[in-house]
Coordinates of C-alpha atoms and ligand atoms in Angstrom, one line a residue:
X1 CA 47.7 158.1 139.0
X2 CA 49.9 158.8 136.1
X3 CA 49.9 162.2 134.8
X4 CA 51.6 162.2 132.1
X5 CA 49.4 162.0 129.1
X6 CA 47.1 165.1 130.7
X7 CA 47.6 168.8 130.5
X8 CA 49.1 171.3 133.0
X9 CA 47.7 170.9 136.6
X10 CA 48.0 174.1 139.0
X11 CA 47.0 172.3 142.3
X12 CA 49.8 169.1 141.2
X13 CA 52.1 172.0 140.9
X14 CA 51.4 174.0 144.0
X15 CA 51.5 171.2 146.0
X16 CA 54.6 169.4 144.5
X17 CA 56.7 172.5 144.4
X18 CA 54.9 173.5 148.4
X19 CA 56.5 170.4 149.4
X20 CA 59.8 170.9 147.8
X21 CA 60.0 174.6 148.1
X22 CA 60.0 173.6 152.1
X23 CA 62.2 171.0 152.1
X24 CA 64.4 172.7 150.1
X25 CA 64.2 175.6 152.6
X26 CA 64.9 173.6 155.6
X27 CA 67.9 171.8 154.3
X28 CA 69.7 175.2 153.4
X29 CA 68.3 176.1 157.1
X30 CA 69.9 173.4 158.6
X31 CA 73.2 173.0 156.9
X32 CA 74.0 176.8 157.1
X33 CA 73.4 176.4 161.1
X34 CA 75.8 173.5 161.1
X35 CA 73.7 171.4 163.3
X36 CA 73.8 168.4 160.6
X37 CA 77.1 166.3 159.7
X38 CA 78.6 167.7 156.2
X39 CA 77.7 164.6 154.8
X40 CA 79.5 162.2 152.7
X41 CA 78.4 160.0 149.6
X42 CA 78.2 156.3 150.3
X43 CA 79.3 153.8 147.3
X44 CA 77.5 155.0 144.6
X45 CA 75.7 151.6 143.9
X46 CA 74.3 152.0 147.8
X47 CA 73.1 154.9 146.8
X48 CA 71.3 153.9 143.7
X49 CA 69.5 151.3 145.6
X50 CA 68.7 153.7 148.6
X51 CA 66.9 156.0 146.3
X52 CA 65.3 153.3 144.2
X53 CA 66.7 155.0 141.7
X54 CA 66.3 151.7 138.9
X55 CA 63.0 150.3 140.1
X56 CA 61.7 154.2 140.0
X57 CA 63.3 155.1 136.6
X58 CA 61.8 152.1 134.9
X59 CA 58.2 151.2 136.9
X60 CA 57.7 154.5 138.0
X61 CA 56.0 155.1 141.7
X62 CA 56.4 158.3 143.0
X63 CA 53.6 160.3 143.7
X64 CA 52.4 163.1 145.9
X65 CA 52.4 161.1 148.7
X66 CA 55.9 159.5 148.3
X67 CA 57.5 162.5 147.5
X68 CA 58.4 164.2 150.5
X69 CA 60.0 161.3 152.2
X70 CA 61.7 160.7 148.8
X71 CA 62.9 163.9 148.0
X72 CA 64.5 163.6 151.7
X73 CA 66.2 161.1 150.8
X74 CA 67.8 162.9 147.8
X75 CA 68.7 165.7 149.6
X76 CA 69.9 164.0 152.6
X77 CA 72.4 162.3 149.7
X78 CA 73.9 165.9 148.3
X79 CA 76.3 167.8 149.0
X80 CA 75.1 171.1 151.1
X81 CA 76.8 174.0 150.2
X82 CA 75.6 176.4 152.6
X83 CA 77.2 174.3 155.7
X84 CA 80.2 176.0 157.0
X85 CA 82.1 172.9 156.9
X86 CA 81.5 172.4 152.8
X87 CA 85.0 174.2 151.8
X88 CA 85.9 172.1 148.9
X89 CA 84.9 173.4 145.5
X90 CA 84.1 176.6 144.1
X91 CA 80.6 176.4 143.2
X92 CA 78.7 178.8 145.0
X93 CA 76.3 179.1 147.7
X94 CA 73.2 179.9 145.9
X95 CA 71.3 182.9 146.8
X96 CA 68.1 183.3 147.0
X97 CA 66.9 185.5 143.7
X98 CA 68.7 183.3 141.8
X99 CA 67.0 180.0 143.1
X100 CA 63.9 181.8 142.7
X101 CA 64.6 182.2 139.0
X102 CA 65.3 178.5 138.1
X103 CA 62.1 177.9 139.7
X104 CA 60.3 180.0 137.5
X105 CA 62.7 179.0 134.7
X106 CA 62.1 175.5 135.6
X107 CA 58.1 176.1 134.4
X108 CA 58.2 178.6 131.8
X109 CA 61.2 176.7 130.1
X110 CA 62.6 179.8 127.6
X111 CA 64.3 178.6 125.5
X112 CA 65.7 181.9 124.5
X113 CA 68.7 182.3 122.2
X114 CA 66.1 183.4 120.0
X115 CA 64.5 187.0 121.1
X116 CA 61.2 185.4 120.0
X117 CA 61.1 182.0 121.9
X118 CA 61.8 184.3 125.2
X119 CA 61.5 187.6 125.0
X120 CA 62.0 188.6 128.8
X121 CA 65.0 186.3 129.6
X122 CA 66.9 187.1 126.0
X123 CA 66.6 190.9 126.9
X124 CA 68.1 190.3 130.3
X125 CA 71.2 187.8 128.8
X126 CA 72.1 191.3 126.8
X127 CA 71.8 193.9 129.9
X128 CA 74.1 191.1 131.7
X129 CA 76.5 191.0 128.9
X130 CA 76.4 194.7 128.7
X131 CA 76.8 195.2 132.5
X132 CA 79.8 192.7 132.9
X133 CA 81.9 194.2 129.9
X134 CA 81.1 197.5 131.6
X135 CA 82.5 195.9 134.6
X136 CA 85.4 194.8 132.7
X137 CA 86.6 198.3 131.7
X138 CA 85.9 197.4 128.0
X139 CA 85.4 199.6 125.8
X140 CA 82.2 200.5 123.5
X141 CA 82.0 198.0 120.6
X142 CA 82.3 195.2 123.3
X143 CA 80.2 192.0 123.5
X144 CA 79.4 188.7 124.3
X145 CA 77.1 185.8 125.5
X146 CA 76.1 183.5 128.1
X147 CA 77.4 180.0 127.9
X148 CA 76.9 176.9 130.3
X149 CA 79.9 177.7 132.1
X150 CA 83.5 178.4 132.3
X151 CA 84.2 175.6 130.0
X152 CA 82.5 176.2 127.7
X153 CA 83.5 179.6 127.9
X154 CA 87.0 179.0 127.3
X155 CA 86.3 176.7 124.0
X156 CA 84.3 179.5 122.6
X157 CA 86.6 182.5 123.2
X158 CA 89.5 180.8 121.8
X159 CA 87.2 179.7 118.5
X160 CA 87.4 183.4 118.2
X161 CA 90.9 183.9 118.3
X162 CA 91.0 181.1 116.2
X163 CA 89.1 182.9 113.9
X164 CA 90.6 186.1 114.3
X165 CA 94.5 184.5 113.3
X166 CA 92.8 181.5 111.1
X167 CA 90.1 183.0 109.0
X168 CA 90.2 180.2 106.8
X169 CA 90.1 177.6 109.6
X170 CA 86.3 176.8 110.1
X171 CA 86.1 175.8 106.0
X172 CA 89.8 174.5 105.7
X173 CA 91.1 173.4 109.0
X174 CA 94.2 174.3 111.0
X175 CA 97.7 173.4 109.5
X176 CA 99.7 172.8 112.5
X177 CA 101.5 176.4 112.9
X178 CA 98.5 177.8 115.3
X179 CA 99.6 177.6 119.0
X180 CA 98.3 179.2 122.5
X181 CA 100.8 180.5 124.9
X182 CA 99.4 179.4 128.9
X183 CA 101.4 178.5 131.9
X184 CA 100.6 174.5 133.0
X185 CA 98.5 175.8 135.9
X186 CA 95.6 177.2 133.5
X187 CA 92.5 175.3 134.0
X188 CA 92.2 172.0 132.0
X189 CA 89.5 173.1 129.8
X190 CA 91.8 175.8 128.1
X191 CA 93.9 172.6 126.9
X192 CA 91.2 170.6 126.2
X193 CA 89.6 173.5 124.1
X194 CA 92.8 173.6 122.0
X195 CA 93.0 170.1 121.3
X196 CA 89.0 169.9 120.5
X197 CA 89.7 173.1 118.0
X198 CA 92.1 171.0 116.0
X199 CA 94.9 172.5 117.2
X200 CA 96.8 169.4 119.1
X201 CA 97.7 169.8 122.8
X202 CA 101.2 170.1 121.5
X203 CA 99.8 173.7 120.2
X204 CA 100.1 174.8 124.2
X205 CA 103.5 176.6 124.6
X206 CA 104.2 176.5 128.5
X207 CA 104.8 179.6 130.1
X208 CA 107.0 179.6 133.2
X209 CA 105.4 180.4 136.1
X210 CA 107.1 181.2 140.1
X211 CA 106.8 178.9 142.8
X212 CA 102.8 179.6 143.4
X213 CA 102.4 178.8 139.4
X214 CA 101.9 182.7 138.6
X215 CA 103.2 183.5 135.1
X216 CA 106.4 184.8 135.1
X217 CA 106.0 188.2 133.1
X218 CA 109.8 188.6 132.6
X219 CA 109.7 185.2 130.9
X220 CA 107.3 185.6 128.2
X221 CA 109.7 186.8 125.8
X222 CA 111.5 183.3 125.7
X223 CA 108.4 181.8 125.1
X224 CA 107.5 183.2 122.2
X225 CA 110.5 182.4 120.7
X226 CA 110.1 179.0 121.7
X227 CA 106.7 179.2 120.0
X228 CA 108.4 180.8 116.9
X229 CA 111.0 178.0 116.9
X230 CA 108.5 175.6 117.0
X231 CA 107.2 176.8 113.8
X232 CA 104.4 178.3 114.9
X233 CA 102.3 181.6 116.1
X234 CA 100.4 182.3 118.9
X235 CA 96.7 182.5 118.4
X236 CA 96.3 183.8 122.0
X237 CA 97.9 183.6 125.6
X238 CA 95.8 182.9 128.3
X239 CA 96.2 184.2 132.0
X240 CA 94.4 183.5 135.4
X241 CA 92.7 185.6 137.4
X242 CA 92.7 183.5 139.8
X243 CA 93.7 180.0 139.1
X244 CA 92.0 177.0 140.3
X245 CA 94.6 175.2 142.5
X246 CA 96.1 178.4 144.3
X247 CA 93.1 181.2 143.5
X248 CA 96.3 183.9 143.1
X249 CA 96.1 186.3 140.0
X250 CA 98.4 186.8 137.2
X251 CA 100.1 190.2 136.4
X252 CA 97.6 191.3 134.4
X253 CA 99.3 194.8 133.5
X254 CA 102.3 193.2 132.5
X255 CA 101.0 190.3 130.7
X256 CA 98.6 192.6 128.8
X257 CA 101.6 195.1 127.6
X258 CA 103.4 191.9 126.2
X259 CA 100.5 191.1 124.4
X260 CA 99.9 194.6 123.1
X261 CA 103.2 194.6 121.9
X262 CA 103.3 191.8 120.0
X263 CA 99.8 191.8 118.6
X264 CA 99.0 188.9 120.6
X265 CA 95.4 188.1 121.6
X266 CA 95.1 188.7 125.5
X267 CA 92.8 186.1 127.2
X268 CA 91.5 185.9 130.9
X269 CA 90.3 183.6 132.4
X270 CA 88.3 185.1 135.4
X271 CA 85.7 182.5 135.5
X272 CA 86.6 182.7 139.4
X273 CA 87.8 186.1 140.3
X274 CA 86.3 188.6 138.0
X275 CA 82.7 188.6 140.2
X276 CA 86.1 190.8 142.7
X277 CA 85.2 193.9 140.5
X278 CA 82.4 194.3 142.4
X279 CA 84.4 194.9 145.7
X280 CA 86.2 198.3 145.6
X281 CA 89.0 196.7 147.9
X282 CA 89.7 193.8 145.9
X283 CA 88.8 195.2 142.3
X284 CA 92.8 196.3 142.1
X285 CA 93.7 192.5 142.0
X286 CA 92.4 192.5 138.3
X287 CA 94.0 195.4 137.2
X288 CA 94.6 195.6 133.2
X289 CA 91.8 193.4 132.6
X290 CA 90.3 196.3 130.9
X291 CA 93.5 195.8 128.0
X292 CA 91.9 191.7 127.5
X293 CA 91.1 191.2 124.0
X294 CA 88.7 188.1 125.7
X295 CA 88.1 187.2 129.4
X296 CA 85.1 185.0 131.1
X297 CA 83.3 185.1 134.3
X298 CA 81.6 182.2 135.9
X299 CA 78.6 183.8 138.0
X300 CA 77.8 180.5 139.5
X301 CA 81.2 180.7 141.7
X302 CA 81.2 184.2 143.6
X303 CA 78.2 185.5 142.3
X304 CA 76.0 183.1 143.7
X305 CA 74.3 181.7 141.1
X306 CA 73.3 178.1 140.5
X307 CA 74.7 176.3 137.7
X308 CA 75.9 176.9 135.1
X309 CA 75.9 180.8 134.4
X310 CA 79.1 182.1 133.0
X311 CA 79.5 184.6 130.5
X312 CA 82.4 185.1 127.6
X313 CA 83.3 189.1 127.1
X314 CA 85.3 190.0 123.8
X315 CA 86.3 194.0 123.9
X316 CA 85.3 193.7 120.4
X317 CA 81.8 191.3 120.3
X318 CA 82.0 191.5 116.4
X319 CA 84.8 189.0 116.8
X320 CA 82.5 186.4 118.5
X321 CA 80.1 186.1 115.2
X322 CA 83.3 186.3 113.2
X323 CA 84.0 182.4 115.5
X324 CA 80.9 180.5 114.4
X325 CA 80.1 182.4 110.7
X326 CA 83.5 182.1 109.1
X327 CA 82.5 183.7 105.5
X328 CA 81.0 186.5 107.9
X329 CA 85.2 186.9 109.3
X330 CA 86.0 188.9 105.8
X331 CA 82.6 191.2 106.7
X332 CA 82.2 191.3 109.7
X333 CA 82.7 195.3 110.4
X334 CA 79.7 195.5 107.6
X335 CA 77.7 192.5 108.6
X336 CA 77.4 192.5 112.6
X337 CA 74.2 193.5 114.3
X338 CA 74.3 193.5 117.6
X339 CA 70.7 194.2 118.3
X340 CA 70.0 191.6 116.3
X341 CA 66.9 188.9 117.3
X342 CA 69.4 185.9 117.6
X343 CA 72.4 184.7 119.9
X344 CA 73.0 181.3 117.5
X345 CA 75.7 183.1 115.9
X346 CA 77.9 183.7 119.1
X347 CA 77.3 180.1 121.2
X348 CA 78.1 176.8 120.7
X349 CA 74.6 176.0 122.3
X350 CA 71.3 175.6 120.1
X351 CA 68.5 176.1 123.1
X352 CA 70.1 177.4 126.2
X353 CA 68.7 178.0 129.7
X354 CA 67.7 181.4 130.6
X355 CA 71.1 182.1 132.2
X356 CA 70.4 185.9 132.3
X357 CA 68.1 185.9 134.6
X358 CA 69.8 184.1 137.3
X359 CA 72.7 186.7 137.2
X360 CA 70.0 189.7 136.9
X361 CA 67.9 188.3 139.7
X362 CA 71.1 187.9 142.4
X363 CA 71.9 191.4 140.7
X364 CA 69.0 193.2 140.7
X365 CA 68.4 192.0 144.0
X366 CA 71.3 192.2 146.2
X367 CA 73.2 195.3 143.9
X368 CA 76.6 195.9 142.9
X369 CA 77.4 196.7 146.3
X370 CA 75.6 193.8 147.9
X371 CA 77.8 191.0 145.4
X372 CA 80.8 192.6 146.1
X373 CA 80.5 192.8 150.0
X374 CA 80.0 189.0 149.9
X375 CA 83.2 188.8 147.9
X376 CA 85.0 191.0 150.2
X377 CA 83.6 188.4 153.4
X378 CA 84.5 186.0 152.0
X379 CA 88.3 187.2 151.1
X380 CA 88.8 188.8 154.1
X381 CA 87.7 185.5 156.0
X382 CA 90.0 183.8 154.3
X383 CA 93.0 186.0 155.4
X384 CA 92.2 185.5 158.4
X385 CA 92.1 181.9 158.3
X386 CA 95.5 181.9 156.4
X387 CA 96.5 184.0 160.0
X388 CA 94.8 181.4 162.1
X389 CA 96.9 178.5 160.1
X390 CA 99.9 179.8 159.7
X391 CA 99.8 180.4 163.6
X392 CA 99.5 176.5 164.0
X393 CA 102.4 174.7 165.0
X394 CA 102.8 171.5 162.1
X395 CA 100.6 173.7 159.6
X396 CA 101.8 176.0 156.6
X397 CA 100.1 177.7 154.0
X398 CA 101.3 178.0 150.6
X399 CA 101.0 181.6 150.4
X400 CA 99.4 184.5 151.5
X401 CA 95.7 184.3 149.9
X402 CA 94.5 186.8 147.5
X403 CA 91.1 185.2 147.1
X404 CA 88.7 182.8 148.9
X405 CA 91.1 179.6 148.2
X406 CA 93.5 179.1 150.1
X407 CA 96.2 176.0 150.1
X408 CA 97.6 174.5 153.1
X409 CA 99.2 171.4 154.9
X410 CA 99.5 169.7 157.8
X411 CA 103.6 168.5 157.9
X412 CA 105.2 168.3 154.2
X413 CA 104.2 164.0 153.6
X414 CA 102.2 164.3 150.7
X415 CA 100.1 160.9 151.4
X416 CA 99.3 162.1 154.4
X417 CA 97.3 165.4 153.5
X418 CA 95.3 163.0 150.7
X419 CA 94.1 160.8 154.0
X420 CA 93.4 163.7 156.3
X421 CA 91.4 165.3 153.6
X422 CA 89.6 161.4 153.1
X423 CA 88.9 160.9 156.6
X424 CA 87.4 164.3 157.2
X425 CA 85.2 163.4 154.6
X426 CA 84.2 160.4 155.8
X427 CA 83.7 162.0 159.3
X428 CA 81.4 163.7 157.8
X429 CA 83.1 166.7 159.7
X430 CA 84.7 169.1 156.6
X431 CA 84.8 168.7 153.0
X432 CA 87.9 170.1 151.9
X433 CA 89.5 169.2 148.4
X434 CA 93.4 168.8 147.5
X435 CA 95.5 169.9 145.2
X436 CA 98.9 170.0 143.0
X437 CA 101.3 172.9 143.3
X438 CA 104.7 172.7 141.7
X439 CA 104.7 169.3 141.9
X440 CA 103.6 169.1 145.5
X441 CA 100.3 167.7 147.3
X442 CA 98.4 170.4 149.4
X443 CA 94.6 170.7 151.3
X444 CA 92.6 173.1 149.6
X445 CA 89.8 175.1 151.3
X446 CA 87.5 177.3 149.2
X447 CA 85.7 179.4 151.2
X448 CA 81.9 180.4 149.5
X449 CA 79.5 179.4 152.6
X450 CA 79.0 182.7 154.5
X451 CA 78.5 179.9 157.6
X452 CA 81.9 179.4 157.1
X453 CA 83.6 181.2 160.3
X454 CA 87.3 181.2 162.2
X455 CA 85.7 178.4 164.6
X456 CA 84.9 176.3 161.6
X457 CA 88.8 176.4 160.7
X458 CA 89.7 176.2 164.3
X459 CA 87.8 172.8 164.4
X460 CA 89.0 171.8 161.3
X461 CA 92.5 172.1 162.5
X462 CA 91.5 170.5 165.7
X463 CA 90.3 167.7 163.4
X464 CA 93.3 167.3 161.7
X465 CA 95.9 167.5 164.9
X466 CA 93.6 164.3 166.3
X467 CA 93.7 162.1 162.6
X468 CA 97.4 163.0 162.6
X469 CA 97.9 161.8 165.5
X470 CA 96.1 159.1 165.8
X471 CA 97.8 157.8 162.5
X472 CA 101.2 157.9 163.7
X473 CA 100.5 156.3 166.9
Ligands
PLP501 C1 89.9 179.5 136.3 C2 88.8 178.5 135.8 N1 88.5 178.5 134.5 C3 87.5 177.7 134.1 C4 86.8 176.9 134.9 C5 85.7 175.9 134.4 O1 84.5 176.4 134.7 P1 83.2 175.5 134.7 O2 83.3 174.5 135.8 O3 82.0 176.4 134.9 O4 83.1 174.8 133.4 C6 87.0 176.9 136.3 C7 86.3 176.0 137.2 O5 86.7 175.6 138.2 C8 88.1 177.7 136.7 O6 88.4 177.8 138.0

């Protein structure tokens, strides 16, 4: 029987989320013991019709007693992140706090960028903020929020720079003089951002990066005079830390002393490295973060977290209000309260998901020191796979790896490593993804699942000997 039209029932609830809370569990069970196939999605119209997806969506049907064998279905269809051949994307293996909290979350629904509509997860969005600009090395006067993700993120950060050089740019526009200094590797959503703020993609002034697309420090100077010939200043220059394709770090020292000394606002993008800090042997590989006018942090990559959690950190938060209340730009020294009940004046978001309490739970939970050994596993797994490869007759990595992402190949034919990495997948043996470097077509591993061991890479190299060589016989 339909439920919709009647109030709240417990025993509905405990028994739904009984079922699913064990299914859930024995799927992460099974795919971090490796003992099911990785998994890959069949034609998405299959899949559509496999799940009943239009006849369920329109005539409804499910029910307590269809639900288990339907929510196997669905979970036998996605992609399992906890199995130690899923080494494609960055997304992390969830833990288990933070699960905990979207199921709680998924009931009491806070909508809580207002202190009122959820007290208890608004107070823990500003001891996150709080704790990751400590993190960060930033000094007092810093601030932030919690966005839904990295993208995001980036779009709201460089609002604020936008702000900070264009105070008249929320009422009046931009004129076509603004421009953002970033080497072609940043992530797409920092373009994107500049062209959805008005600016015009032709606003990015490359940077020149080094043959594993790191900025080249000793270059930046020509750049800005490029960006000065162009007819235009630089609202901000962004660097990685680490980048998508290669997960290497930008000279942060260097690049932030350039931007000192020319006034220019200093952006990082840590979405995927920052959670690092939290290992005291890896923390070094962000050094002069702590000099970023701006930098974000995605806690659902190494932090565990589910989607989306990521949080923008300005070294001075005043600047972030300054982004979305333009007439507040000429007061905002007088006008900002950052106590205040509200976060409506520092997100692009109206209602947001309590994404403070996923970050405090893993937090809270596993510590400091808890986070940043899994970081440190998981780097220090990946140097030893980059040893394991690079010991491989026929395989080469692109460099040494400074993260848990690590580029390789098998021979140098670019087609080839783009089947390799689609007949793994359709093995249903790895997930890998692929990328551009320079121009050139590697595999890409990104190594989150603590499953994830040197026999899985052995296998996987294994794997890839046999497809080779069954594709050139
Ligand atoms: C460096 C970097 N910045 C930004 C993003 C975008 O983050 P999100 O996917 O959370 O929007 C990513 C995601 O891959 C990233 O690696």
């Amino acid at each position: 029987m339909s439920r919709s039209a009647d109030g709240w029932d417990p025993g509905e609830y405990e028994r739904l989320a009984g079922v699913a809370v064990a299914a859930v569990a024995r799927f992460v069970a099974e795919s971090q013991a490796g003992d099911v196939p990785v998994g890959s999605p069949p034609p998405l119209p299959e899949l559509i019709d496999t799940l009943r997806l239009r006849s369920l969506i329109r005539e409804g049907g499910l029910d307590e007693e269809s639900f288990e064998p339907w929510l196997g279905d669905m979970l036998a269809h996605s992609v399992r992140l906890h199995h130690p051949g899923q080494i494609a994307h960055q997304v992390g293996a969830t833990d288990v706090p933070a699960a905990v909290a979207d199921l709680v979350q998924g009931v009491i629904n806070q909508p809580m960028s207002i202190y009122e509509m959820g007290p208890a997860a608004h107070a823990m969005e500003r001891v996150v903020i709080e704790w990751m600009s400590e993190k960060l090395g930033l000094p007092d006067g810093a601030g932030g929020v919690l966005t839904h993700g990295g993208s995001l993120a980036n779009l709201t950060v460089l609002l604020a720079a936008r702000a900070a050089a264009a105070p008249d740019a929320w009422v009046e526009g931009v004129d076509g003089t603004l421009a953002v200094l970033a080497p072609p590797s940043t992530h797409y959503s920092v373009t994107r951002s500049v062209a959805m703020l008005g600016l015009g993609e032709r606003a990015v002034v490359d940077l020149e990066v080094d043959d594993y697309e790191r900025i080249v420090p000793g270059a930046l100077g020509e750049a800005l005079e490029r960006c000065h010939a162009a007819g235009r200043r630089p609202m901000a220059l962004v660097a990685a830390a680490c980048a998508t394709s290669t997960g290497l770090h930008d000279d942060l020292e260097a690049i932030g002393a350039f931007c000192r000394e020319h006034d220019i606002w200093f952006h990082v993008d840590a979405a995927h490295g920052a959670t690092a800090l939290l290992s005291p042997h890896h923390r070094h590989l962000l050094r002069g973060i702590e000099h970023a006018d701006s930098a974000i942090w995605d806690a659902h990559k190494m932090m565990r977290t589910s989607t989306l959690a990521a949080a923008v950190l300005l070294r001075d938060g005043r600047r972030l209000e300054a982004a979305f209340r333009q007439k507040a730009a000429y007061l905002i020294y007088e006008d900002s309260d950052e106590t205040g009940p509200s976060l409506l004046e520092r997100q692009v978001e109206c209602t947001k998901a309590a994404l403070g309490t996923r970050i405090f739970m893993n937090v809270a939970f596993r510590g400091e020191d808890g986070i940043g050994r899994y970081v440190a596993e998981s780097y220090e797994k990946t140097l030893r796979f980059w040893e394991l490869i690079e010991g491989r007759p026929g395989f080469h990595c692109l460099s040494r790896p400074e993260s848990n992402i690590l580029c390789f190949r098998y021979g140098q034919d670019a087609d080839l490593q783009v089947r390799l990495r689609e007949q793994l997948l359709r093995e249903q043996r790895f997930h890998l993804s692929s990328t551009e470097v320079n121009g050139e077509r590697w595999l890409r591993m990104t190594v989150t699942a603590p499953a994830t061991s040197e026999e899985t890479v052995a296998g996987l190299l294994d794997a890839i000997e046999e497809l080779a060589a069954g594709a050139g016989r």
